[in-house]
mmCIF file of C-alpha atoms in Angstrom:
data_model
loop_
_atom_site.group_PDB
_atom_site.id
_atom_site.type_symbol
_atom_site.label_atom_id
_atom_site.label_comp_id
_atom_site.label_asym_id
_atom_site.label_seq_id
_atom_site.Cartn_x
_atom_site.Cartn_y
_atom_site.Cartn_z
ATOM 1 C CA UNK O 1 -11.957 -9.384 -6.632
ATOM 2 C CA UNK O 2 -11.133 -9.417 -2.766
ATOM 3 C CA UNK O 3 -12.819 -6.793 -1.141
ATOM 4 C CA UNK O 4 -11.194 -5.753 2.725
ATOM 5 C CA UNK O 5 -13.474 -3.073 4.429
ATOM 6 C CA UNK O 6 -12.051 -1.132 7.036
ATOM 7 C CA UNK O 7 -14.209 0.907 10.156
ATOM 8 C CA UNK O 8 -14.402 3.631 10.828
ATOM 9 C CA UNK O 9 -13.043 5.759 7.865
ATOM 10 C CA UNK O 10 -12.501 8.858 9.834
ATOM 11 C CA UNK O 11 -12.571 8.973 13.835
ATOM 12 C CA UNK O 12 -12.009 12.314 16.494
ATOM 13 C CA UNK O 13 -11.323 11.263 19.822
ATOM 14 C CA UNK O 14 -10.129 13.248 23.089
ATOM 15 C CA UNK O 15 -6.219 12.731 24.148
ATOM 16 C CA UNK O 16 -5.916 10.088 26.481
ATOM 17 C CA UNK O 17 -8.772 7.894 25.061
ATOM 18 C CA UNK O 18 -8.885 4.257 22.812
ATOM 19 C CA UNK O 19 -9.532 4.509 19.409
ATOM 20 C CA UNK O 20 -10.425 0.646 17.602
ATOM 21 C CA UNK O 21 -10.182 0.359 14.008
ATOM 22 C CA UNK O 22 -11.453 -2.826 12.097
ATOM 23 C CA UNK O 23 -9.959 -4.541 9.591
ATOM 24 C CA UNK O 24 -12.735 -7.223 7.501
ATOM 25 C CA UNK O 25 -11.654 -9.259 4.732
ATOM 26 C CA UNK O 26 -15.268 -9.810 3.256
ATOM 27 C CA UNK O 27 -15.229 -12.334 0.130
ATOM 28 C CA UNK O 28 -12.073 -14.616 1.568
ATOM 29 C CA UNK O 29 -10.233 -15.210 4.391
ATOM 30 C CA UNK O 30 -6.998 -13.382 5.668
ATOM 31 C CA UNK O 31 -4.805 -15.306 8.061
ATOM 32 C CA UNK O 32 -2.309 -12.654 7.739
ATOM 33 C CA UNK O 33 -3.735 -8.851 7.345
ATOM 34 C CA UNK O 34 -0.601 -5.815 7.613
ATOM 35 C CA UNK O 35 -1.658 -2.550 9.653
ATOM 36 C CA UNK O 36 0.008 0.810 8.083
ATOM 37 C CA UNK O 37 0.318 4.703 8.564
ATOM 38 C CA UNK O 38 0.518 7.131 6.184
ATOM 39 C CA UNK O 39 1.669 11.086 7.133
ATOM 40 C CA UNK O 40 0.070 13.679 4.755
ATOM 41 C CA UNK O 41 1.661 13.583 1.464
ATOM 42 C CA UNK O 42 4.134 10.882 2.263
ATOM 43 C CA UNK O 43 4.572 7.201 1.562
ATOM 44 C CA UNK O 44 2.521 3.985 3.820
ATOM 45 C CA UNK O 45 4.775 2.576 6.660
ATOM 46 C CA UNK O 46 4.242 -0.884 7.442
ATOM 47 C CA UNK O 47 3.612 -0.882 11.437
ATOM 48 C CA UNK O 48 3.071 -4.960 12.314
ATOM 49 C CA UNK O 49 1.621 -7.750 10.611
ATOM 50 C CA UNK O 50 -1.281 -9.290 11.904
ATOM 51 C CA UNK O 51 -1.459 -13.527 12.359
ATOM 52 C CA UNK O 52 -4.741 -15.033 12.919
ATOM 53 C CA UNK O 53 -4.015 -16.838 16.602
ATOM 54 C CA UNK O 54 -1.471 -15.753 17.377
ATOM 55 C CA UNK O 55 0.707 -12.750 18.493
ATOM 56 C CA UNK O 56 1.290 -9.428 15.831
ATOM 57 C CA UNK O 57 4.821 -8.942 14.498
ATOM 58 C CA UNK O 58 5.874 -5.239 15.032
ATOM 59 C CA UNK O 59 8.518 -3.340 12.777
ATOM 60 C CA UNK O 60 11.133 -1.660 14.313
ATOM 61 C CA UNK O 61 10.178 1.470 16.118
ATOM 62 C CA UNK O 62 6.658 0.856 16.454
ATOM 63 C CA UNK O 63 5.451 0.807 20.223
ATOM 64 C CA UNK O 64 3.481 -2.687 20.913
ATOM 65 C CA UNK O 65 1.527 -1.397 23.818
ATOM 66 C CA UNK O 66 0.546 1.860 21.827
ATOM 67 C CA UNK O 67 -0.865 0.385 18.903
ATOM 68 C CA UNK O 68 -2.723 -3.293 19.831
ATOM 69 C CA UNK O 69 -3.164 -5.948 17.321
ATOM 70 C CA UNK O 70 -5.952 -8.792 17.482
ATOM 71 C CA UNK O 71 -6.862 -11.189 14.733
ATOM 72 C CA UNK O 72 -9.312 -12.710 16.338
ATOM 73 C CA UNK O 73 -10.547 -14.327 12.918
ATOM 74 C CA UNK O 74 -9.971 -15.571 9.930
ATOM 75 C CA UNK O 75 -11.880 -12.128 8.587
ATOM 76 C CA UNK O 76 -11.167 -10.012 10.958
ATOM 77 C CA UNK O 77 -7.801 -7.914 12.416
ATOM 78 C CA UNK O 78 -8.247 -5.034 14.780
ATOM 79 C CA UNK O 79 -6.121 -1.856 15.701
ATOM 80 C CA UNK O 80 -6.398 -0.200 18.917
ATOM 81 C CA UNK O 81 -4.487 2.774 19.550
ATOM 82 C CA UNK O 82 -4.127 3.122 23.026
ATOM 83 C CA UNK O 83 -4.114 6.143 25.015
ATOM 84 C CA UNK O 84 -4.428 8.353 21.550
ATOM 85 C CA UNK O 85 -2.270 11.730 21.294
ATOM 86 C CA UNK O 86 -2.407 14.341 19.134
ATOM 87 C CA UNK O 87 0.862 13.218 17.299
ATOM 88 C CA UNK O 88 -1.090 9.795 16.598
ATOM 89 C CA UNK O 89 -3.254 11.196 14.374
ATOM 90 C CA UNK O 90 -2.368 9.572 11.248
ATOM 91 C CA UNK O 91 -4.215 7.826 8.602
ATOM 92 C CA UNK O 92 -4.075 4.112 8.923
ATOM 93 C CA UNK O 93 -5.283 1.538 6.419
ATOM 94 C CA UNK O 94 -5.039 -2.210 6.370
ATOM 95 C CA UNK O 95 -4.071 -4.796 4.166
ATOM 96 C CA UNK O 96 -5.143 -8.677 3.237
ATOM 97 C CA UNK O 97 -3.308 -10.800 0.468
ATOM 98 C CA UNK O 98 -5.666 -12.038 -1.792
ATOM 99 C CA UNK O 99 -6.610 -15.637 -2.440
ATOM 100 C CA UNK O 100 -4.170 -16.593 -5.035
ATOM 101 C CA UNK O 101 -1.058 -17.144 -3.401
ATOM 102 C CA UNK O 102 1.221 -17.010 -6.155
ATOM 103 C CA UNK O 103 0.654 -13.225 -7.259
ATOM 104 C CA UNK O 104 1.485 -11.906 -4.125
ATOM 105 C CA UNK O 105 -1.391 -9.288 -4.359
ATOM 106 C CA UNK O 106 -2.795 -7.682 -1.784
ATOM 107 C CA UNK O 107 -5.898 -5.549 -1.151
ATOM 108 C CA UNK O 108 -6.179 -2.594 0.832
ATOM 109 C CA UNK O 109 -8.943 -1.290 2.986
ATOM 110 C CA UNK O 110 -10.036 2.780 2.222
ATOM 111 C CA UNK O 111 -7.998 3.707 5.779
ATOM 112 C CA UNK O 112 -9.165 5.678 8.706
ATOM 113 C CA UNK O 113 -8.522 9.057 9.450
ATOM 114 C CA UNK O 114 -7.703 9.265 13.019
ATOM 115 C CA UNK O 115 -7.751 12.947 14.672
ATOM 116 C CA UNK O 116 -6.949 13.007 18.134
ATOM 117 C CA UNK O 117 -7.307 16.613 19.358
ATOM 118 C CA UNK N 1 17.250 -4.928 3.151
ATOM 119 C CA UNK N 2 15.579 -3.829 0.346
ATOM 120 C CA UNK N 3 14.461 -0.047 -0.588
ATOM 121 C CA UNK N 4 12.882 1.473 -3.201
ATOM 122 C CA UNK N 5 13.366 4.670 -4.673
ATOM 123 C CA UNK N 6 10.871 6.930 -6.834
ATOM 124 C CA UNK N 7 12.798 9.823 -7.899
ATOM 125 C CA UNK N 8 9.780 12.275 -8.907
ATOM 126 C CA UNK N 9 7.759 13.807 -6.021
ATOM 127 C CA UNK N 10 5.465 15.497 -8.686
ATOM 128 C CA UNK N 11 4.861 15.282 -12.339
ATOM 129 C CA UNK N 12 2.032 16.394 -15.017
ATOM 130 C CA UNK N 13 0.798 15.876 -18.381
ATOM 131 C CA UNK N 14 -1.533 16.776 -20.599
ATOM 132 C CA UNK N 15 -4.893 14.961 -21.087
ATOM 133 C CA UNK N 16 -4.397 11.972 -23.752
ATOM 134 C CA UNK N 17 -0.514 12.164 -23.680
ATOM 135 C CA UNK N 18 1.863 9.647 -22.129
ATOM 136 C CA UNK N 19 3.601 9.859 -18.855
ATOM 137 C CA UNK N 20 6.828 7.525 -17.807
ATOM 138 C CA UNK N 21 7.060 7.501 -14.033
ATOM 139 C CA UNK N 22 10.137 5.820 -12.405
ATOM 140 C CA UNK N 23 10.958 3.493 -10.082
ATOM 141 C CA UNK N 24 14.156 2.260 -8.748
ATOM 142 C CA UNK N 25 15.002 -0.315 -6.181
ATOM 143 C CA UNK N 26 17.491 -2.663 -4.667
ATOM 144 C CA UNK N 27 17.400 -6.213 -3.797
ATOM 145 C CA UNK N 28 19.437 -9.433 -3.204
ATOM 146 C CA UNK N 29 16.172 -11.800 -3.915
ATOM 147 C CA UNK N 30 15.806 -13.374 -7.055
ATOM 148 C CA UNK N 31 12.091 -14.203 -6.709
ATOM 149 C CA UNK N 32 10.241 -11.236 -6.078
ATOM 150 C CA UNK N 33 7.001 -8.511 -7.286
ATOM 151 C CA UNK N 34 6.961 -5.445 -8.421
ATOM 152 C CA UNK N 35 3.555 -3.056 -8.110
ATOM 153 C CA UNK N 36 2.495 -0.107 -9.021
ATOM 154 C CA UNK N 37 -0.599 0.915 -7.075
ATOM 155 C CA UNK N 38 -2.322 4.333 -7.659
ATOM 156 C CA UNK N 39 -3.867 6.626 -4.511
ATOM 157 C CA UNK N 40 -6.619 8.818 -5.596
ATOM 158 C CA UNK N 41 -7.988 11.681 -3.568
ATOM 159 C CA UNK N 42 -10.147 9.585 -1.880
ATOM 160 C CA UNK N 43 -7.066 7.540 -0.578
ATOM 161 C CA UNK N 44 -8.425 4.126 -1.931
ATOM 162 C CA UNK N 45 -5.024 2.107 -2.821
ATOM 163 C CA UNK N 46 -5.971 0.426 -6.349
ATOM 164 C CA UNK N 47 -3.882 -2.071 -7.932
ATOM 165 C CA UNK N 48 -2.733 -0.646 -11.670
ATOM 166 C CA UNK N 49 -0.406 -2.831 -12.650
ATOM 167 C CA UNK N 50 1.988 -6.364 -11.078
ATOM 168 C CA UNK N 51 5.445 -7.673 -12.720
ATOM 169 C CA UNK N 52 7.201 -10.969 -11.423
ATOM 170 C CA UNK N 53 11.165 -10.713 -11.405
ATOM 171 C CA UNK N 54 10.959 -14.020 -13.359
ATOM 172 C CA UNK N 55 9.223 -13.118 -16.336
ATOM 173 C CA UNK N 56 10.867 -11.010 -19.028
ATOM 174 C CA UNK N 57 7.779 -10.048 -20.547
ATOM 175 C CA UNK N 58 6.873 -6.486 -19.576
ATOM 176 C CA UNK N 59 3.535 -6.467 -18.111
ATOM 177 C CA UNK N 60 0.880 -4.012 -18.992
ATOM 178 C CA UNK N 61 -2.973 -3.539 -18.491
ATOM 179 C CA UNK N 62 -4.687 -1.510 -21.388
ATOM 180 C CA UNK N 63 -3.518 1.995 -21.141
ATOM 181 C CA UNK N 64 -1.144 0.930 -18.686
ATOM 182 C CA UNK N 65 2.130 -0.428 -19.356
ATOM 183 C CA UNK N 66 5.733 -1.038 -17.695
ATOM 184 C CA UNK N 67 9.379 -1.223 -18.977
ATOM 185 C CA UNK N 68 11.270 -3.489 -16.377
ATOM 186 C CA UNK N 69 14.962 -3.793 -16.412
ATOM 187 C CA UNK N 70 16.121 -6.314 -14.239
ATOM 188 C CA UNK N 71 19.747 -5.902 -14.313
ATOM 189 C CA UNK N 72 19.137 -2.446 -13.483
ATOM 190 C CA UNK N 73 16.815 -2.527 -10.848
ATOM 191 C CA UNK N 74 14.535 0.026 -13.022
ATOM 192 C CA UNK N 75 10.109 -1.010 -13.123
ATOM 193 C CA UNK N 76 8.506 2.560 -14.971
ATOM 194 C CA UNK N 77 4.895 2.773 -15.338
ATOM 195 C CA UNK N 78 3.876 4.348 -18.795
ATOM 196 C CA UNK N 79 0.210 5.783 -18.773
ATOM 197 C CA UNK N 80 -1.016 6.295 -22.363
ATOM 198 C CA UNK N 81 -3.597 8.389 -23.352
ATOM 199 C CA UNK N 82 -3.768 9.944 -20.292
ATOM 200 C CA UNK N 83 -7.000 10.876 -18.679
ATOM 201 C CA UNK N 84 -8.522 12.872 -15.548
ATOM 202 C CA UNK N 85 -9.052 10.432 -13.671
ATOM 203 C CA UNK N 86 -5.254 8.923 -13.447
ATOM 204 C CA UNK N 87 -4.770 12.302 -11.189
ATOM 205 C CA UNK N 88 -3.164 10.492 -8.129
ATOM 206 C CA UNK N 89 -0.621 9.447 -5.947
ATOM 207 C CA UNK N 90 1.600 6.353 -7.587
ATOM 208 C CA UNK N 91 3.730 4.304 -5.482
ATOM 209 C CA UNK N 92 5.874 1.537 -6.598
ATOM 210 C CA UNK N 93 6.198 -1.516 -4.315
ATOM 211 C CA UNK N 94 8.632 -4.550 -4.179
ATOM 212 C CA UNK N 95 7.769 -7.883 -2.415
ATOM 213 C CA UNK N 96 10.099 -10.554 -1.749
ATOM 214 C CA UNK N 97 8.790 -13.825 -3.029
ATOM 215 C CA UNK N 98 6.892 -16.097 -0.096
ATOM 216 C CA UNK N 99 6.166 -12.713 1.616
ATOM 217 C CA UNK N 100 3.411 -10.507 1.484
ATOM 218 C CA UNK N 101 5.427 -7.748 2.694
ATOM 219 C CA UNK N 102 5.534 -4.496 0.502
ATOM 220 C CA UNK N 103 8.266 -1.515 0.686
ATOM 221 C CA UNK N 104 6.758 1.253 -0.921
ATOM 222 C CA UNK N 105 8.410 3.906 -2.360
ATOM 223 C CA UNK N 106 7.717 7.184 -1.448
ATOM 224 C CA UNK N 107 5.418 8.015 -4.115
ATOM 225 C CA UNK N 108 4.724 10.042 -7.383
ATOM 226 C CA UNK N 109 2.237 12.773 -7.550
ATOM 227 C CA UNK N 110 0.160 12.736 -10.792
ATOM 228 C CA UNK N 111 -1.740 15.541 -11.927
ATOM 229 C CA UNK N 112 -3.489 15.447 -15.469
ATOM 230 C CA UNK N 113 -4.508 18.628 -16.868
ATOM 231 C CA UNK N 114 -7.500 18.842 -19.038
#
């Protein structure tokens, strides 16, 4: 099956600092990933959706500058959160369909546990 | 827009017995997926079980099974024999056909007790 690894799985930075999560599709090749967050004990939010080439497509309510998107390749999305606060500390996993188009499946990378104290 | 609805923050069973966990949702597609993907404690989502809207047949993957009513908007999971290791987090997801898009629901909490 369609393996997507995602790096680091748990991450402490200072306030005020970058944070980069990676996002690696590493049997296929993702020209769309999605980037989520999950709160303790509640449901995954879809932030954006990541498009090889070009530019990420952000839900509603989710700052653009805060949370940068690159997919710089066809195996590869990245996540920076920018100038991290303590009420970004969230745990954030990834997403890549799989190869067969027609069932819609998609695999998810184990997250990343992002503390920013 | 389309939402989905899991009406059970928290269930249990008993090891080997069976378990119905419910999903709702709401949808003006006609094409579209139905998941139900399981969170462990290590937070790993893992695929359990897919339905397409189009076929009546209700899917199911060895223990796993689900009862979809498409006039009623209703896709249950049914774990059988229940066992230790199905302790998790279950969230049902919809996907609109041509989109890989999920809306999860906001999840069941699973606990089998030995």
């Amino acid at each position: 099956g369609a393996v997507v690894s995602q790096h680091p799985s748990w991450v402490i930075c200072k306030s005020g600092t970058s944070v980069k999560i990676e996002c690696r599709s590493l049997d296929f090749q993702a020209t769309t990933m999605f980037w989520y967050r999950q709160f303790p004990k509640q449901s995954l939010m879809l932030m954006a959706t990541s498009n090889e080439g070009s530019k990420a497509t952000y839900e509603q309510g989710v700052e653009k500058d805060k949370f940068l998107i690159n997919h710089a390749s066809l195996t590869l999305s990245t996540l920076t959160v920018t100038s991290a606060h303590p009420e970004d500390s969230s745990f954030y996993i990834c997403s890549a369909p799989g190869t067969e188009a027609a069932k819609n499946i998609q695999y998810f990378g184990a997250g990343t546990r992002l503390s920013v104290l | 827009a389309q939402t989905v609805t899991q009406s059970q923050p928290e269930m249990s069973v008993q090891e080997a017995e069976t378990v119905t966990l419910s999903c709702t949702y709401d949808t003006s597609e006609s094409n579209y997926y139905l998941f139900w993907y399981k969170q462990p404690p290590s937070r790993q989502m893992i695929l359990v079980i897919r339905q397409e809207a189009y076929k009546q047949q209700n899917a199911t993957e060895n223990r796993f099974s689900v009862n979809f009513q498409k006039a009623a908007k209703s896709f249950s999971l049914k774990i059988s024999d229940s066992q230790l290791g199905d302790t998790a987090m279950y969230f049902c997801a919809f996907t609109a056909s041509g989109t890989y898009k999920y809306i999860f629901g906001t999840g069941t909490r699973l606990k089998v007790l030995a």
